[in-house]
């Protein structure tokens, strides 16, 4: 089955700086890669996703890049704000047409004012 | 905006007791998932439904866990008997395609 590794497990940045979280996956057939943000005590929220037919996707201050050859994808947050503090999870599906997701272990991001 | 609903939000039970969790997916979503999330880790899939049929329950501990989605809409996850190691957040999610949307979860504490 799919295996997703996520790094780092914790990340602290100063407000206004950029944050980058990286994930690798094992199944070359995976074609859907979402990112979720989970604030303390709340549900995971889908913040951005990317399909394997594109290399980069942006939505305001967040962007995701995908390198299919290397089987890794990254989340980039620019101009970080205190409200970006949360746990972020990457995930990958189980191949073309599969809706099933395997999640990484999460990155706890702290933005220091 | 439609959301996935779950109840109860919190449940405390003694070991060996039975517990049940309920999930109401976003209207029109054919696929429903139950996940278990241990503190500090990512969600782990327990069972996936497509309409009323189980697609994958390979990670469901079937000696004590059961799940059903009888009419292909809402779903129930049951644990009987509960064990101390079952303490976790139980999350339900639904999808119409690739994008999965999560409910608020049920925080289970087994004492």
Short mmCIF file of C-alpha atoms in Angstrom, two decimals:
data_model
loop_
_atom_site.label_atom_id
_atom_site.label_comp_id
_atom_site.label_asym_id
_atom_site.label_seq_id
_atom_site.Cartn_x
_atom_site.Cartn_y
_atom_site.Cartn_z
CA UNK A 1 0.00 0.00 0.00
CA UNK A 2 0.85 3.68 -0.10
CA UNK A 3 3.34 5.10 2.41
CA UNK A 4 3.59 8.86 3.06
CA UNK A 5 6.48 10.41 4.95
CA UNK A 6 6.26 14.01 6.19
CA UNK A 7 8.98 16.37 7.44
CA UNK A 8 9.59 18.20 9.66
CA UNK A 9 7.42 17.10 12.56
CA UNK A 10 7.63 20.57 14.12
CA UNK A 11 8.40 23.95 12.57
CA UNK A 12 8.71 27.37 14.17
CA UNK A 13 8.90 30.54 12.08
CA UNK A 14 8.73 34.23 12.75
CA UNK A 15 5.62 36.05 11.61
CA UNK A 16 6.08 37.19 8.02
CA UNK A 17 8.59 34.47 7.14
CA UNK A 18 7.90 31.53 4.83
CA UNK A 19 7.25 27.94 5.90
CA UNK A 20 7.87 24.80 3.84
CA UNK A 21 6.63 21.30 4.65
CA UNK A 22 7.75 18.32 2.59
CA UNK A 23 6.23 14.92 1.91
CA UNK A 24 7.29 11.84 -0.03
CA UNK A 25 5.08 9.02 -1.26
CA UNK A 26 5.81 5.48 -2.36
CA UNK A 27 3.14 4.55 -4.94
CA UNK A 28 4.01 5.94 -8.38
CA UNK A 29 0.35 5.42 -9.40
CA UNK A 30 -0.88 8.03 -6.88
CA UNK A 31 -2.37 11.03 -8.66
CA UNK A 32 -4.06 13.16 -5.98
CA UNK A 33 -2.25 15.01 -3.17
CA UNK A 34 -4.25 17.11 -0.68
CA UNK A 35 -3.10 19.15 2.29
CA UNK A 36 -5.15 19.54 5.47
CA UNK A 37 -4.88 22.07 8.30
CA UNK A 38 -6.04 20.99 11.76
CA UNK A 39 -6.32 23.51 14.55
CA UNK A 40 -6.39 22.25 18.12
CA UNK A 41 -9.63 20.45 18.86
CA UNK A 42 -11.05 21.03 15.38
CA UNK A 43 -11.66 18.98 12.26
CA UNK A 44 -9.01 18.64 9.52
CA UNK A 45 -9.76 21.22 6.81
CA UNK A 46 -8.79 20.80 3.19
CA UNK A 47 -6.70 23.86 2.28
CA UNK A 48 -5.23 22.97 -1.11
CA UNK A 49 -4.75 19.95 -3.34
CA UNK A 50 -2.88 19.06 -6.52
CA UNK A 51 -3.34 16.45 -9.22
CA UNK A 52 -0.47 14.67 -10.89
CA UNK A 53 -1.04 16.43 -14.21
CA UNK A 54 0.23 19.77 -12.82
CA UNK A 55 3.48 20.71 -11.12
CA UNK A 56 2.36 23.66 -9.02
CA UNK A 57 -0.81 25.23 -7.68
CA UNK A 58 -1.25 28.50 -5.78
CA UNK A 59 -4.03 29.95 -3.66
CA UNK A 60 -3.17 33.34 -2.18
CA UNK A 61 -0.39 32.74 0.39
CA UNK A 62 -0.24 28.97 0.02
CA UNK A 63 1.19 26.90 -2.81
CA UNK A 64 1.87 23.24 -3.43
CA UNK A 65 4.53 21.79 -5.73
CA UNK A 66 4.74 18.23 -7.02
CA UNK A 67 7.73 16.33 -8.40
CA UNK A 68 6.38 13.06 -9.81
CA UNK A 69 9.79 11.74 -10.76
CA UNK A 70 11.12 12.09 -7.24
CA UNK A 71 7.71 11.27 -5.71
CA UNK A 72 7.65 14.23 -3.42
CA UNK A 73 5.40 17.24 -2.89
CA UNK A 74 5.66 20.31 -0.72
CA UNK A 75 3.46 22.94 0.92
CA UNK A 76 4.70 26.52 0.88
CA UNK A 77 3.16 29.22 3.08
CA UNK A 78 4.38 32.78 2.51
CA UNK A 79 4.01 35.82 4.78
CA UNK A 80 3.02 33.59 7.69
CA UNK A 81 0.55 34.90 10.26
CA UNK A 82 -0.20 33.70 13.82
CA UNK A 83 -3.48 32.19 12.59
CA UNK A 84 -1.45 29.84 10.36
CA UNK A 85 -0.34 28.05 13.55
CA UNK A 86 -1.80 24.52 13.37
CA UNK A 87 -0.92 20.94 12.47
CA UNK A 88 -0.65 20.35 8.73
CA UNK A 89 -1.13 16.93 7.14
CA UNK A 90 -0.22 15.83 3.64
CA UNK A 91 -1.88 12.85 2.01
CA UNK A 92 -1.77 10.79 -1.16
CA UNK A 93 -4.37 8.58 -2.80
CA UNK A 94 -3.95 4.93 -3.65
CA UNK A 95 -3.62 5.30 -7.41
CA UNK A 96 -5.63 6.58 -10.33
CA UNK A 97 -9.32 6.42 -9.55
CA UNK A 98 -8.79 5.59 -5.89
CA UNK A 99 -10.37 8.01 -3.42
CA UNK A 100 -8.66 6.39 -0.43
CA UNK A 101 -6.06 8.60 1.28
CA UNK A 102 -2.95 7.76 3.27
CA UNK A 103 -1.88 10.59 5.57
CA UNK A 104 1.50 11.74 6.78
CA UNK A 105 2.14 12.05 10.49
CA UNK A 106 1.71 15.82 10.49
CA UNK A 107 3.77 18.97 11.01
CA UNK A 108 3.06 21.27 13.93
CA UNK A 109 3.63 24.80 12.67
CA UNK A 110 4.09 27.60 15.18
CA UNK A 111 4.17 31.19 13.92
CA UNK A 112 5.82 33.46 16.47
CA UNK A 113 4.45 37.02 16.54
CA UNK B 1 -21.98 25.58 3.43
CA UNK B 2 -22.80 21.88 3.97
CA UNK B 3 -20.72 20.04 6.54
CA UNK B 4 -20.31 16.50 7.79
CA UNK B 5 -22.09 16.01 11.11
CA UNK B 6 -21.01 13.64 13.89
CA UNK B 7 -22.35 12.77 17.31
CA UNK B 8 -21.60 12.58 20.11
CA UNK B 9 -18.69 15.02 20.20
CA UNK B 10 -17.29 13.46 23.37
CA UNK B 11 -17.76 10.03 24.91
CA UNK B 12 -16.32 8.58 28.09
CA UNK B 13 -16.88 4.89 28.68
CA UNK B 14 -15.50 2.13 30.82
CA UNK B 15 -13.57 -0.70 29.24
CA UNK B 16 -15.68 -3.66 28.16
CA UNK B 17 -18.67 -1.39 27.48
CA UNK B 18 -20.19 -0.82 24.04
CA UNK B 19 -20.04 2.54 22.28
CA UNK B 20 -21.52 3.84 19.04
CA UNK B 21 -20.74 6.85 16.90
CA UNK B 22 -22.95 8.40 14.25
CA UNK B 23 -22.06 10.27 11.06
CA UNK B 24 -24.19 12.20 8.57
CA UNK B 25 -22.23 12.99 5.40
CA UNK B 26 -22.63 15.94 3.09
CA UNK B 27 -25.78 15.45 1.03
CA UNK B 28 -25.07 13.68 -2.24
CA UNK B 29 -21.68 12.30 -1.23
CA UNK B 30 -21.60 8.62 -2.13
CA UNK B 31 -18.33 7.80 -0.38
CA UNK B 32 -18.04 7.78 3.41
CA UNK B 33 -14.95 7.08 5.51
CA UNK B 34 -14.31 6.37 9.17
CA UNK B 35 -10.85 7.26 10.49
CA UNK B 36 -9.13 6.92 13.85
CA UNK B 37 -6.74 9.67 14.87
CA UNK B 38 -4.41 9.19 17.79
CA UNK B 39 -3.10 12.41 19.36
CA UNK B 40 -0.11 13.70 17.45
CA UNK B 41 -0.65 11.47 14.40
CA UNK B 42 -2.45 11.58 11.09
CA UNK B 43 -5.86 10.01 10.52
CA UNK B 44 -5.81 6.27 9.78
CA UNK B 45 -8.55 4.73 7.68
CA UNK B 46 -10.77 2.18 9.40
CA UNK B 47 -13.46 1.63 6.76
CA UNK B 48 -14.61 3.07 3.44
CA UNK B 49 -18.17 2.87 2.08
CA UNK B 50 -19.40 3.45 -1.45
CA UNK B 51 -23.14 4.03 -1.02
CA UNK B 52 -24.18 1.19 1.29
CA UNK B 53 -21.34 -1.17 0.34
CA UNK B 54 -18.04 -1.62 2.14
CA UNK B 55 -15.15 -0.87 -0.21
CA UNK B 56 -12.33 -1.46 2.25
CA UNK B 57 -12.40 -2.56 5.87
CA UNK B 58 -8.98 -4.20 5.94
CA UNK B 59 -7.83 -1.98 8.85
CA UNK B 60 -11.00 -2.43 10.92
CA UNK B 61 -10.45 -4.67 13.97
CA UNK B 62 -13.45 -6.84 13.18
CA UNK B 63 -13.41 -8.75 16.44
CA UNK B 64 -14.66 -5.64 18.23
CA UNK B 65 -15.47 -2.98 15.61
CA UNK B 66 -18.40 -2.89 13.21
CA UNK B 67 -19.67 -0.28 10.77
CA UNK B 68 -22.79 0.05 8.73
CA UNK B 69 -24.39 2.41 6.25
CA UNK B 70 -27.70 0.69 5.69
CA UNK B 71 -29.42 3.18 3.39
CA UNK B 72 -26.29 4.62 1.86
CA UNK B 73 -26.62 7.91 3.73
CA UNK B 74 -25.72 8.12 7.41
CA UNK B 75 -23.44 5.64 9.10
CA UNK B 76 -22.76 4.13 12.52
CA UNK B 77 -19.45 2.86 13.90
CA UNK B 78 -19.65 0.55 16.93
CA UNK B 79 -17.06 -0.77 19.33
CA UNK B 80 -17.89 -3.71 21.58
CA UNK B 81 -16.20 -4.23 23.95
CA UNK B 82 -14.16 -1.04 24.24
CA UNK B 83 -10.54 -1.36 25.33
CA UNK B 84 -8.19 1.22 26.85
CA UNK B 85 -6.23 1.38 23.59
CA UNK B 86 -9.33 2.54 21.72
CA UNK B 87 -9.07 6.01 23.26
CA UNK B 88 -8.70 8.32 20.27
CA UNK B 89 -10.53 10.76 18.00
CA UNK B 90 -12.89 9.04 15.57
CA UNK B 91 -13.37 11.09 12.43
CA UNK B 92 -15.90 10.67 9.68
CA UNK B 93 -15.35 12.09 6.20
CA UNK B 94 -17.31 12.10 2.98
CA UNK B 95 -16.50 12.77 -0.65
CA UNK B 96 -18.23 13.12 -3.98
CA UNK B 97 -14.96 12.63 -5.82
CA UNK B 98 -11.36 13.04 -4.66
CA UNK B 99 -11.89 15.84 -2.11
CA UNK B 100 -12.67 14.53 1.37
CA UNK B 101 -14.43 16.68 3.96
CA UNK B 102 -14.21 15.82 7.62
CA UNK B 103 -16.69 16.00 10.44
CA UNK B 104 -15.79 17.43 13.87
CA UNK B 105 -15.01 13.98 15.26
CA UNK B 106 -15.93 12.06 18.41
CA UNK B 107 -13.32 12.14 21.17
CA UNK B 108 -13.48 8.72 22.90
CA UNK B 109 -11.94 8.15 26.30
CA UNK B 110 -11.96 4.61 27.67
CA UNK B 111 -11.34 4.33 31.40
#
